[in-house]
């Protein structure tokens, strides 16, 4: 997945230390693929996946909207050329003063999942559109969501009714099927729940108009994933099934699916060793780990493809760890990686599919190591 | 554990957003307690626990040595006034060019746990002192160590023999009993292993002289922990038992034990909600979470004491989560916290015992949130 442009950049520039290189042409292709797969949905790029200004500017120029998690992300989207009407404040957890700041910046679209949040928005962003997030079970996702966001569908009815009565625009329902979701039927189950909220509120004269289908679109790591086209078809079928010819407006919020496969991290083998003479497995220590940007290896959830200069040689099992003095900074131990037995200290290792959720996860200065550098080309 | 000085600082300065406040007087007391409990051990403060310049300057002025994880940490210790002979490069995973930089800065004491690392040091830091880390089982520790660092004692003999033959000073053995270790007998088991390495090498005419007993000294979170004095006695007894009147030089590397209880994080309740009408548990969302500095809540390993302005009121079970759009950003869910039912959005919550392993763990800008601010008073 390292494009020729990325390989050329690394070969020419030889950046020192670990770094992420993102190829904007891949981001452009991904955007067009979503556009084509779901032509009737508005695309809100999840800024948190990778807020590099070059990525935001490209997507703004292509017509993308932006899903933001904080006032800082709203400002980044505005700086990149998006107008406020293309920005959603999609975090269900907001300080009231941050809602007021977003409102001052022109944002009029907010996520909620409880009455308490609706009340803040009614005070700090009067008249705005709100959508209520509904809990889904997340089955089939590699990085399943906890119950942190959303409420049960029955409660969403109360939340949106309350919004309506406080003078807000009860705009719709959102859900998130879980990140890196490869089970296409997950959208079908969630859309059935969304539909139930529409029906109950319509009976009270409150007419929702929008379904925000969130993110969860996967990027390819070690195994193949369905194409954007396959997702588009499954989602269109489910929408038709549940909403018939009263099709709502729809929104999608791809993050990982937009930038994950556009980035590659270049790292270096710092040490290869064994713990005792008769250990079969080697420990391979890289110059990047869990605290340097690879936080999503938590519980070995995401298995990134690794490319070494010795690929093709005989392989043996390896535990992969980061460079810090923290014993939790182990990337893969339960499920070891087969790596070439010829792998040597100083070799360059490419970690593919790392365009999303890496740079901003990196810690400020843990163990004195710099945050992950990034180049967007 | 929030000292009056910290409470006064917060009341007077009213800093905006989450922040850590560290009381240097507590750090000073902790240093003196270690000094008194282990008068014959040299203290190497684990810089990674909290590298704030004020803390490093205080400890340098008190005579502390410094255990560092990277060249950047070596430079911080030097800037704080430590001389190079008081600095250990204690990370067993080092790039050869970083070893050379440390050597250029005057550092002559290095950790190793394999022959490959010894060979790097022999090339890049000729003649230096090396100590070999031995694996311990970590039983009894709240934040147990994986097998990431160290090798079995039999292999340590080979590693130190190799160091000797390459012209390095085979100085001693190190171990780490696991962070937040409350089982005093853990040091006894580890010292028995250390002694076995001494004996085997002495038979070959290689005389080790130092035992680095690492860190693991706990700070008080929700339950009481043994005092520094109790640790000192247990360690002295174990040393006497295993080394008799051939007592080696000893080093300790407190990090959490030096600064953990000196710091308090001030946070704010952003939202309190339920997921359905009949949920007993409330979700309490703070403005700091796993990616803002509380990474050690991973797997709910460390349970920080929480102080609210409503303490004393009736309590009910709460799940505690951070402010980001990441569903993994939940602090305590399996083991819920009892918090006052009167707790309200906007209330200030103090998170105690957070002086160690918080600021530098914070991510650069995840979800657009700033890294944790810190004030050292």
XYZ file of C-alpha atoms in Angstrom:
754
model
C 0.000 0.000 0.000
C 3.040 2.267 -0.002
C 2.560 4.154 -3.259
C 5.436 4.855 -5.600
C 5.200 8.545 -4.636
C 5.692 7.619 -0.961
C 8.584 5.277 -1.738
C 10.218 7.960 -3.908
C 9.784 10.565 -1.171
C 11.426 8.308 1.422
C 14.247 7.351 -0.953
C 14.979 10.976 -1.863
C 14.409 12.796 1.410
C 15.734 10.123 3.842
C 13.953 11.700 6.829
C 15.634 11.018 10.191
C 13.571 9.176 12.817
C 10.129 7.642 12.494
C 7.676 9.536 10.302
C 4.341 9.245 8.554
C 4.079 9.998 4.843
C 0.596 10.575 3.405
C -0.134 10.502 -0.322
C -2.865 13.031 -1.158
C -3.655 11.260 -4.422
C -4.926 8.276 -2.432
C -7.080 10.578 -0.289
C -8.509 12.087 -3.470
C -9.274 8.622 -4.856
C -10.957 7.605 -1.605
C -13.113 10.730 -1.618
C -14.199 10.077 -5.198
C -14.973 6.444 -4.348
C -17.265 7.485 -1.477
C -18.836 10.136 -3.705
C -19.566 7.535 -6.350
C -20.687 4.788 -3.957
C -23.131 6.996 -2.049
C -24.015 9.807 -4.468
C -26.947 11.006 -2.370
C -25.066 11.220 0.946
C -23.181 14.256 2.163
C -19.639 13.333 3.193
C -18.434 14.729 6.519
C -14.754 13.833 6.866
C -13.943 12.878 10.487
C -11.196 15.422 11.124
C -9.889 13.519 14.154
C -8.628 10.712 11.886
C -5.954 13.023 10.506
C -6.233 16.810 10.736
C -3.190 17.638 8.588
C -3.932 21.002 6.921
C -3.046 19.643 3.464
C -5.654 16.883 3.824
C -8.325 19.296 5.064
C -7.592 21.757 2.230
C -7.788 19.026 -0.396
C -11.088 17.722 0.958
C -12.523 21.229 1.332
C -11.654 21.923 -2.304
C -13.355 18.693 -3.370
C -16.560 19.762 -1.625
C -16.331 17.655 1.521
C -18.043 18.625 4.746
C -16.332 18.094 8.118
C -17.228 16.194 11.299
C -15.397 17.837 14.208
C -14.744 16.849 17.820
C -13.741 20.188 19.318
C -13.569 23.923 18.725
C -9.954 23.521 17.617
C -11.069 21.125 14.882
C -13.822 23.518 13.800
C -11.183 26.245 13.441
C -8.956 23.887 11.423
C -11.809 23.105 9.033
C -12.603 26.809 8.628
C -8.914 27.581 8.042
C -8.868 24.903 5.334
C -11.603 26.727 3.426
C -14.800 25.021 4.616
C -17.722 27.292 5.351
C -19.477 26.908 8.712
C -22.536 25.331 7.089
C -20.320 22.412 6.067
C -19.214 21.695 9.623
C -20.838 19.398 12.181
C -19.885 19.517 15.875
C -20.161 15.765 16.145
C -18.896 15.162 19.677
C -21.762 14.321 22.047
C -19.648 15.597 24.995
C -19.233 19.375 24.862
C -18.672 22.138 27.378
C -21.407 24.728 27.123
C -18.834 27.457 26.509
C -17.430 25.427 23.586
C -20.916 25.121 22.101
C -21.201 28.915 22.362
C -17.848 29.358 20.628
C -18.891 26.999 17.836
C -22.138 28.929 17.444
C -20.174 32.192 17.246
C -18.098 30.614 14.467
C -21.317 29.889 12.558
C -21.785 26.182 13.289
C -25.454 25.167 13.402
C -25.296 21.359 13.462
C -24.700 19.487 16.727
C -24.682 15.883 17.966
C -26.448 14.955 21.207
C -27.250 11.760 23.056
C -29.068 13.007 26.168
C -31.435 15.658 27.404
C -28.657 17.380 29.393
C -26.720 18.087 26.196
C -29.854 19.318 24.416
C -30.375 21.841 27.190
C -26.840 23.198 26.789
C -27.359 23.592 23.041
C -30.722 25.287 23.477
C -29.019 27.862 25.698
C -25.727 28.313 23.831
C -26.725 27.668 20.194
C -30.436 28.534 19.951
C -32.356 27.290 16.937
C -29.589 24.926 15.783
C -30.100 21.552 14.160
C -29.470 18.568 16.414
C -29.237 14.877 15.711
C -29.383 12.225 18.404
C -26.955 9.368 18.443
C -28.452 5.923 18.959
C -26.523 3.023 20.510
C -25.638 0.136 18.249
C -24.137 -3.157 19.286
C -20.946 -2.803 17.222
C -20.853 -6.507 16.366
C -18.486 -7.240 13.490
C -16.216 -4.264 14.097
C -12.470 -4.693 14.717
C -12.378 -1.683 17.025
C -15.784 -2.041 18.643
C -17.395 0.914 20.297
C -18.275 0.808 23.951
C -21.548 2.254 25.152
C -19.794 5.597 25.563
C -21.805 7.355 22.846
C -25.500 7.264 22.135
C -28.630 6.204 23.973
C -31.220 3.526 23.357
C -33.710 4.351 20.564
C -36.586 4.852 23.050
C -34.596 7.523 24.837
C -33.616 9.182 21.544
C -37.320 9.891 21.072
C -37.387 11.756 24.408
C -34.173 13.610 23.611
C -35.373 14.853 20.217
C -38.818 15.741 21.549
C -37.117 17.834 24.209
C -34.978 19.528 21.541
C -38.105 20.357 19.554
C -39.821 21.848 22.587
C -36.753 23.963 23.410
C -36.862 25.569 19.965
C -34.116 23.498 18.373
C -34.514 21.826 14.996
C -34.928 18.091 15.716
C -33.101 17.155 12.564
C -32.400 13.451 12.728
C -30.639 10.420 14.129
C -27.062 9.208 13.968
C -25.384 5.927 14.689
C -21.953 4.401 14.358
C -21.618 0.743 13.506
C -18.124 0.440 14.983
C -14.815 1.263 13.438
C -13.387 -0.957 10.717
C -16.798 -2.580 10.284
C -16.734 -5.368 7.700
C -20.200 -6.810 8.305
C -22.404 -5.047 5.764
C -25.593 -6.043 7.580
C -24.590 -3.849 10.554
C -25.975 -0.832 8.673
C -29.253 -2.647 8.117
C -29.775 -3.253 11.839
C -28.868 0.320 12.735
C -31.139 1.790 10.063
C -34.053 -0.214 11.459
C -33.467 1.465 14.837
C -33.185 4.882 13.207
C -36.445 4.314 11.376
C -38.224 3.476 14.643
C -37.279 6.892 16.059
C -38.566 8.635 12.901
C -41.901 6.801 13.168
C -42.486 7.521 16.846
C -41.753 11.218 16.536
C -43.775 11.587 13.323
C -46.795 10.356 15.291
C -46.294 13.410 17.534
C -45.951 15.771 14.572
C -42.155 16.024 14.804
C -40.694 15.181 11.427
C -37.060 14.122 11.383
C -35.338 14.501 8.022
C -31.790 13.188 8.339
C -29.898 9.984 9.099
C -26.215 10.312 9.924
C -24.717 6.891 9.253
C -21.401 7.744 10.871
C -18.119 6.115 9.969
C -16.814 2.609 10.343
C -15.806 2.217 6.711
C -12.704 0.086 6.908
C -9.298 0.436 5.410
C -7.340 -2.577 4.281
C -4.822 -3.868 6.853
C -3.848 -7.522 6.655
C -7.084 -8.866 5.206
C -9.261 -7.697 2.338
C -12.284 -5.541 3.099
C -15.387 -4.833 1.031
C -15.081 -1.957 -1.433
C -16.761 1.421 -1.029
C -19.036 0.312 -3.861
C -20.163 -2.757 -1.883
C -20.850 -0.565 1.145
C -22.780 1.882 -0.986
C -25.000 -0.849 -2.362
C -25.646 -2.467 1.021
C -26.493 0.868 2.578
C -28.734 1.909 -0.308
C -30.617 -1.389 -0.073
C -31.075 -0.997 3.685
C -32.258 2.592 3.311
C -34.782 1.545 0.674
C -35.977 -1.342 2.804
C -36.586 0.792 5.896
C -37.558 4.173 4.458
C -39.167 3.158 1.142
C -39.910 6.265 -0.891
C -39.627 8.572 2.119
C -35.866 8.578 1.802
C -34.211 10.902 4.372
C -31.190 13.076 3.759
C -28.111 11.066 4.662
C -24.656 11.863 5.980
C -21.591 9.660 6.236
C -18.504 10.405 8.339
C -15.541 8.445 6.979
C -12.222 8.944 8.748
C -10.134 5.800 8.589
C -11.809 4.917 5.260
C -10.706 8.277 3.833
C -7.069 8.427 4.928
C -6.040 5.088 6.501
C -4.588 3.532 3.362
C -3.069 6.854 2.221
C -0.309 6.783 4.832
C 2.783 4.772 5.615
C 5.015 5.071 8.664
C 8.729 4.629 8.133
C 10.466 3.131 11.164
C 13.795 1.565 12.008
C 14.748 -1.650 13.809
C 16.541 -0.538 16.983
C 17.195 -3.949 18.484
C 16.520 -7.634 17.880
C 17.092 -9.998 20.786
C 15.956 -13.047 22.677
C 15.203 -13.385 26.376
C 16.925 -16.725 26.774
C 19.084 -18.988 24.626
C 16.273 -21.364 23.725
C 13.530 -18.833 22.935
C 12.104 -19.449 19.521
C 10.572 -15.995 19.245
C 12.690 -12.905 18.699
C 11.867 -9.510 20.158
C 11.994 -6.827 17.475
C 12.118 -3.293 18.873
C 11.168 -0.467 16.509
C 11.751 3.254 16.974
C 7.991 3.827 17.148
C 5.496 2.228 19.503
C 2.227 2.621 21.308
C 3.063 6.056 22.657
C 4.618 7.338 19.432
C 1.470 7.052 17.308
C 0.529 3.372 17.220
C -2.017 3.559 20.056
C -4.492 1.544 18.011
C -2.387 -1.549 18.580
C -4.013 -1.482 22.041
C -5.159 -5.059 22.768
C -3.577 -5.850 19.386
C -6.815 -4.588 17.838
C -5.371 -3.311 14.596
C -2.713 -5.361 12.857
C -0.803 -3.190 10.450
C 1.012 -4.785 7.521
C 4.802 -4.549 7.952
C 7.188 -4.369 5.006
C 10.894 -5.047 5.452
C 13.831 -4.951 3.044
C 14.296 -8.708 3.637
C 10.800 -9.828 2.645
C 10.966 -13.117 0.753
C 13.624 -14.586 3.084
C 12.759 -17.357 5.516
C 10.621 -16.097 8.416
C 10.341 -16.766 12.149
C 7.940 -15.551 14.866
C 8.539 -12.084 16.328
C 7.155 -10.023 19.161
C 7.077 -6.359 18.110
C 7.685 -3.623 20.671
C 8.289 0.113 20.823
C 11.365 2.005 22.011
C 10.199 3.372 25.359
C 10.969 2.183 28.882
C 7.287 1.368 29.345
C 6.519 -2.326 29.499
C 3.033 -1.657 28.086
C 4.722 -0.403 24.927
C 4.458 -3.760 23.160
C 2.616 -3.782 19.847
C 2.119 -7.464 19.107
C 2.888 -10.262 21.519
C -0.165 -12.522 21.772
C -0.306 -12.772 18.004
C 3.267 -12.729 16.844
C 4.364 -11.539 13.423
C 6.362 -13.736 11.079
C 9.365 -11.625 10.035
C 12.488 -12.570 8.063
C 15.156 -14.275 10.153
C 17.644 -12.125 8.218
C 16.118 -8.915 9.619
C 18.919 -6.777 11.082
C 19.330 -3.874 13.495
C 19.139 -0.659 11.462
C 16.762 -2.066 8.820
C 13.911 0.159 7.725
C 10.406 -1.187 8.378
C 7.363 0.306 6.653
C 4.132 0.191 8.647
C 1.319 0.396 6.136
C -2.234 1.669 6.468
C -1.227 4.232 9.083
C -2.750 7.387 7.592
C -5.498 7.543 10.243
C -5.371 7.809 14.032
C -1.603 7.948 14.366
C -0.062 11.447 14.380
C -2.487 13.050 16.825
C -2.518 10.046 19.151
C 1.256 10.391 19.618
C 2.273 11.545 23.062
C 3.879 14.919 23.568
C 7.240 13.718 24.783
C 6.955 10.362 26.515
C 10.438 9.122 27.519
C 11.767 12.239 25.795
C 10.830 10.975 22.334
C 9.446 13.543 19.885
C 5.889 13.209 18.567
C 5.517 11.509 15.196
C 6.565 13.711 12.292
C 4.313 13.775 9.234
C 4.823 14.655 5.589
C 1.837 15.095 3.302
C 2.771 14.846 -0.344
C -3.480 14.145 48.947
C -4.063 17.585 47.440
C -1.848 19.758 49.644
C -2.996 23.122 50.927
C -0.481 24.778 48.578
C -2.116 23.024 45.594
C -5.623 23.929 46.753
C -4.574 27.549 47.275
C -2.973 27.677 43.836
C -6.137 26.366 42.179
C -8.365 28.697 44.172
C -6.264 31.753 43.344
C -5.170 31.104 39.783
C -8.345 29.387 38.514
C -6.575 27.880 35.490
C -8.832 27.217 32.482
C -9.102 23.611 31.277
C -7.637 20.473 32.815
C -4.213 20.855 34.405
C -1.735 19.131 36.669
C -0.380 20.944 39.721
C 2.745 19.512 41.380
C 3.876 20.514 44.864
C 7.687 20.521 45.059
C 7.607 20.278 48.829
C 6.137 16.792 48.518
C 8.849 15.820 46.047
C 11.460 17.072 48.494
C 9.883 15.044 51.316
C 9.804 11.935 49.140
C 13.469 12.346 48.227
C 14.425 12.694 51.881
C 12.354 9.638 52.794
C 14.176 7.506 50.186
C 17.496 8.950 51.356
C 16.711 7.997 54.924
C 15.211 4.574 54.144
C 18.106 3.458 51.940
C 21.083 5.540 53.083
C 23.604 3.391 51.215
C 21.827 3.422 47.844
C 22.355 6.029 45.167
C 19.028 7.451 44.002
C 18.530 7.738 40.240
C 15.243 9.556 39.657
C 13.362 8.033 36.676
C 13.052 11.174 34.557
C 10.276 9.660 32.426
C 7.885 9.782 35.396
C 7.796 13.570 35.176
C 10.540 15.554 33.450
C 9.322 19.022 34.478
C 12.433 21.251 34.702
C 11.492 22.459 38.196
C 11.401 18.869 39.483
C 14.727 17.995 37.843
C 16.386 21.149 39.216
C 15.132 20.462 42.738
C 16.343 16.866 42.666
C 19.682 17.845 41.119
C 20.190 20.365 43.915
C 19.382 17.697 46.513
C 22.076 15.437 45.078
C 19.927 13.004 43.118
C 21.223 11.086 40.126
C 19.048 10.526 37.045
C 17.835 7.459 35.161
C 17.122 8.488 31.562
C 15.343 6.829 28.629
C 16.647 8.896 25.720
C 19.181 11.504 24.671
C 16.529 14.198 25.178
C 16.168 13.136 28.815
C 19.954 13.153 29.258
C 19.996 16.725 27.989
C 17.179 17.684 30.379
C 19.097 16.257 33.343
C 22.243 18.113 32.292
C 20.269 21.341 31.858
C 18.885 20.880 35.372
C 22.394 20.886 36.785
C 23.293 17.217 37.013
C 26.794 16.269 35.935
C 27.172 13.441 33.403
C 28.581 11.080 36.051
C 25.197 11.266 37.785
C 23.283 10.099 34.705
C 22.404 6.547 33.666
C 21.164 5.740 30.167
C 18.741 3.176 31.537
C 16.813 2.206 28.405
C 17.852 -1.221 27.157
C 16.714 -0.255 23.626
C 19.021 2.348 22.112
C 20.053 3.338 18.608
C 23.802 3.136 18.239
C 23.957 6.794 17.196
C 22.092 7.753 20.403
C 24.621 5.800 22.467
C 27.353 7.790 20.702
C 25.575 11.060 21.475
C 25.206 10.100 25.135
C 28.905 9.211 25.242
C 29.773 12.590 23.719
C 27.707 14.210 26.474
C 29.827 12.381 29.061
C 27.512 9.524 30.035
C 29.401 6.351 30.999
C 26.684 4.159 32.503
C 24.402 2.087 30.277
C 21.715 -0.586 30.653
C 21.760 -3.701 28.468
C 19.834 -6.938 28.297
C 21.402 -8.727 25.333
C 24.688 -9.258 23.542
C 23.545 -7.168 20.573
C 23.216 -4.074 22.784
C 26.584 -4.744 24.405
C 28.192 -4.740 20.975
C 26.671 -1.346 20.147
C 27.984 0.109 23.415
C 31.437 -1.347 22.924
C 31.603 0.440 19.547
C 29.894 3.729 20.465
C 30.823 4.159 24.141
C 34.100 2.269 24.656
C 35.125 1.461 28.201
C 31.759 2.405 29.719
C 30.101 0.714 32.661
C 27.219 -1.588 31.771
C 24.664 -3.360 33.893
C 22.483 -6.175 32.627
C 18.795 -6.252 33.346
C 17.422 -9.564 34.593
C 13.816 -10.626 34.062
C 11.597 -10.797 37.122
C 8.112 -12.205 37.295
C 6.453 -8.953 38.421
C 3.993 -10.760 40.698
C 2.337 -8.386 43.148
C 2.662 -5.299 40.979
C -0.404 -3.278 39.949
C 1.155 -2.334 36.635
C 3.038 -5.562 35.936
C 5.898 -5.575 33.507
C 5.825 -7.765 30.457
C 8.909 -9.646 29.367
C 9.880 -6.614 27.299
C 12.991 -5.789 29.347
C 15.670 -8.069 30.675
C 16.843 -11.591 30.037
C 16.966 -14.721 32.150
C 19.812 -14.759 34.734
C 21.738 -17.459 32.818
C 21.818 -15.227 29.762
C 22.852 -12.201 31.850
C 26.049 -14.101 32.625
C 26.780 -14.418 28.887
C 25.896 -10.763 28.262
C 28.195 -9.429 30.982
C 31.012 -11.813 30.039
C 30.772 -10.500 26.489
C 30.872 -6.910 27.795
C 34.012 -7.707 29.765
C 35.698 -9.258 26.740
C 34.833 -6.228 24.600
C 36.612 -3.906 27.007
C 33.545 -2.611 28.804
C 33.283 -2.488 32.593
C 30.892 -5.304 33.569
C 29.509 -3.313 36.448
C 26.440 -5.123 37.708
C 22.899 -6.349 37.411
C 19.553 -4.566 37.418
C 15.999 -5.688 37.859
C 12.592 -4.126 38.164
C 10.013 -5.740 40.384
C 7.067 -4.161 38.562
C 5.543 -0.766 39.042
C 3.499 0.000 42.142
C 4.899 -3.114 43.791
C 3.411 -3.677 47.238
C 4.771 -7.160 47.915
C 7.976 -6.539 49.832
C 9.239 -10.069 49.195
C 9.501 -9.304 45.468
C 12.882 -7.665 46.115
C 14.078 -10.759 47.951
C 13.362 -13.014 44.963
C 14.996 -10.625 42.533
C 18.098 -10.181 44.698
C 18.544 -13.958 44.807
C 18.669 -13.947 40.996
C 21.093 -11.015 40.979
C 23.355 -12.829 43.418
C 23.455 -15.912 41.165
C 24.867 -13.805 38.327
C 27.524 -12.314 40.640
C 28.603 -15.797 41.753
C 28.858 -17.289 38.281
C 30.927 -14.437 36.898
C 33.163 -14.255 39.970
C 34.121 -17.878 39.247
C 35.458 -16.619 35.910
C 37.329 -13.744 37.523
C 34.776 -11.098 36.515
C 33.769 -9.210 39.621
C 30.470 -7.349 39.453
C 30.106 -4.539 41.974
C 26.628 -3.052 41.623
C 22.969 -4.018 41.945
C 20.434 -1.638 40.411
C 17.165 -2.400 42.169
C 15.097 -0.294 39.789
C 11.825 1.332 40.712
C 8.439 -0.054 41.598
C 8.100 1.928 44.827
C 4.400 2.666 44.975
C 2.474 5.840 45.549
C -0.773 5.824 47.462
C -3.880 5.688 45.270
C -7.032 4.249 46.803
C -5.402 1.840 49.227
C -2.545 2.247 51.696
C 0.923 1.163 50.649
C 3.992 0.326 52.748
C 6.169 3.290 53.693
C 9.600 4.019 52.221
C 10.953 2.971 55.605
C 9.312 -0.461 55.310
C 10.755 -0.873 51.832
C 14.162 0.155 53.044
C 14.141 -2.429 55.811
C 12.879 -5.243 53.570
C 15.491 -4.448 50.949
C 18.305 -4.175 53.476
C 17.339 -7.531 54.961
C 17.254 -9.176 51.538
C 20.617 -7.655 50.604
C 22.166 -8.925 53.836
C 20.675 -12.355 53.329
C 22.008 -12.779 49.802
C 25.269 -10.797 49.847
C 26.301 -11.114 53.513
C 29.302 -8.929 54.156
C 30.138 -8.610 50.475
C 27.539 -5.903 50.082
C 27.504 -4.442 46.539
C 26.943 -0.804 45.636
C 23.215 -0.295 45.120
C 21.091 1.995 43.021
C 17.359 2.650 43.167
C 15.301 4.327 40.440
C 12.121 5.740 41.943
C 9.778 7.573 39.573
C 6.181 7.165 40.662
C 7.350 6.885 44.282
C 9.131 10.254 43.954
C 6.451 12.362 42.268
C 3.161 10.406 42.073
C 1.626 11.757 45.271
C 3.007 15.256 44.637
C 0.551 16.033 41.850
C -3.163 16.594 41.430
C -5.076 17.023 38.186
C -7.911 19.514 38.186
C -10.707 18.542 35.801
C -14.286 19.527 35.111
C -17.465 17.491 34.681
C -18.541 18.066 31.063
C -21.608 15.842 31.024
C -23.547 13.409 33.226
C -26.073 11.187 31.502
C -27.706 7.787 31.294
C -28.030 5.525 28.256
C -31.618 4.523 28.995
C -34.324 5.528 31.478
C -33.771 2.568 33.774
C -29.965 2.552 33.898
C -28.762 2.623 37.450
C -25.278 3.770 36.540
C -24.574 7.291 35.362
C -21.923 8.170 32.806
C -19.713 10.985 34.047
C -17.635 12.621 31.318
C -14.605 14.645 32.405
C -12.562 17.084 30.340
C -9.528 14.796 30.625
C -9.276 11.143 29.628
C -7.021 8.409 28.422
C -5.500 10.489 25.653
C -5.151 13.648 27.722
C -2.746 12.222 30.287
C -4.574 9.391 32.063
C -3.139 6.592 29.912
C -2.396 4.535 33.013
C -6.104 3.868 33.408
C -5.514 1.355 30.590
C -7.276 -1.859 31.620
C -8.323 0.148 34.693
C -4.885 -0.668 36.110
C -4.471 2.432 38.222
C -7.452 3.745 40.157
C -6.892 7.352 41.073
C -8.756 8.847 44.030
C -11.362 11.395 42.875
C -12.406 14.352 45.004
C -15.577 16.303 44.239
C -17.157 19.352 45.846
C -20.162 17.152 46.780
C -18.257 14.504 48.751
C -20.286 13.423 51.765
C -23.579 13.381 49.831
C -25.298 10.111 48.957
C -23.442 8.226 46.241
C -24.354 6.086 43.224
C -22.301 4.037 40.723
C -20.634 5.930 37.869
C -18.742 5.060 34.739
C -16.008 7.642 34.168
C -15.027 8.641 30.636
C -12.945 11.228 28.837
C -14.045 13.982 26.438
C -12.870 12.613 23.094
C -14.849 10.949 20.315
C -12.875 7.770 20.873
C -14.869 4.970 22.431
C -11.694 3.573 24.017
C -11.472 6.793 26.015
C -13.273 5.329 29.027
C -11.384 5.438 32.329
C -13.405 3.181 34.613
C -16.286 1.010 33.487
C -15.719 -2.540 34.733
C -15.114 -1.220 38.225
C -17.414 1.721 38.614
C -16.787 4.627 40.974
C -19.282 5.631 43.628
C -19.791 9.387 43.153
C -22.289 11.759 44.751
C -25.728 11.687 43.120
C -25.673 15.475 43.506
C -22.652 15.794 41.189
C -23.447 18.381 38.499
C -22.182 19.412 35.074
C -19.506 22.073 35.592
C -18.301 20.693 38.945
C -14.567 20.543 39.505
C -13.119 17.066 40.099
C -9.639 16.599 41.550
C -7.768 13.498 40.399
C -5.194 12.728 43.049
C -1.868 10.937 42.847
C -1.291 12.081 39.271
C 2.193 13.570 39.554
C 3.781 10.686 37.618
C 3.207 9.354 34.107
C 0.560 11.876 33.077
C 1.861 15.021 31.331
C 4.227 13.332 28.917
C 1.781 10.520 28.099
C -0.732 13.123 26.875
C -1.285 13.070 23.135
C -0.193 15.990 21.000
C -3.622 17.051 19.816
C -6.024 14.125 19.750
C -9.497 15.331 18.733
C -8.028 18.836 18.736
C -7.609 18.874 22.518
C -4.445 20.490 23.875
C -1.915 18.425 25.826
C -2.212 18.544 29.604
C -0.934 21.792 31.095
C 1.245 21.554 34.182
C 2.140 23.936 36.986
C 4.962 23.120 39.370
C 4.770 25.112 42.586
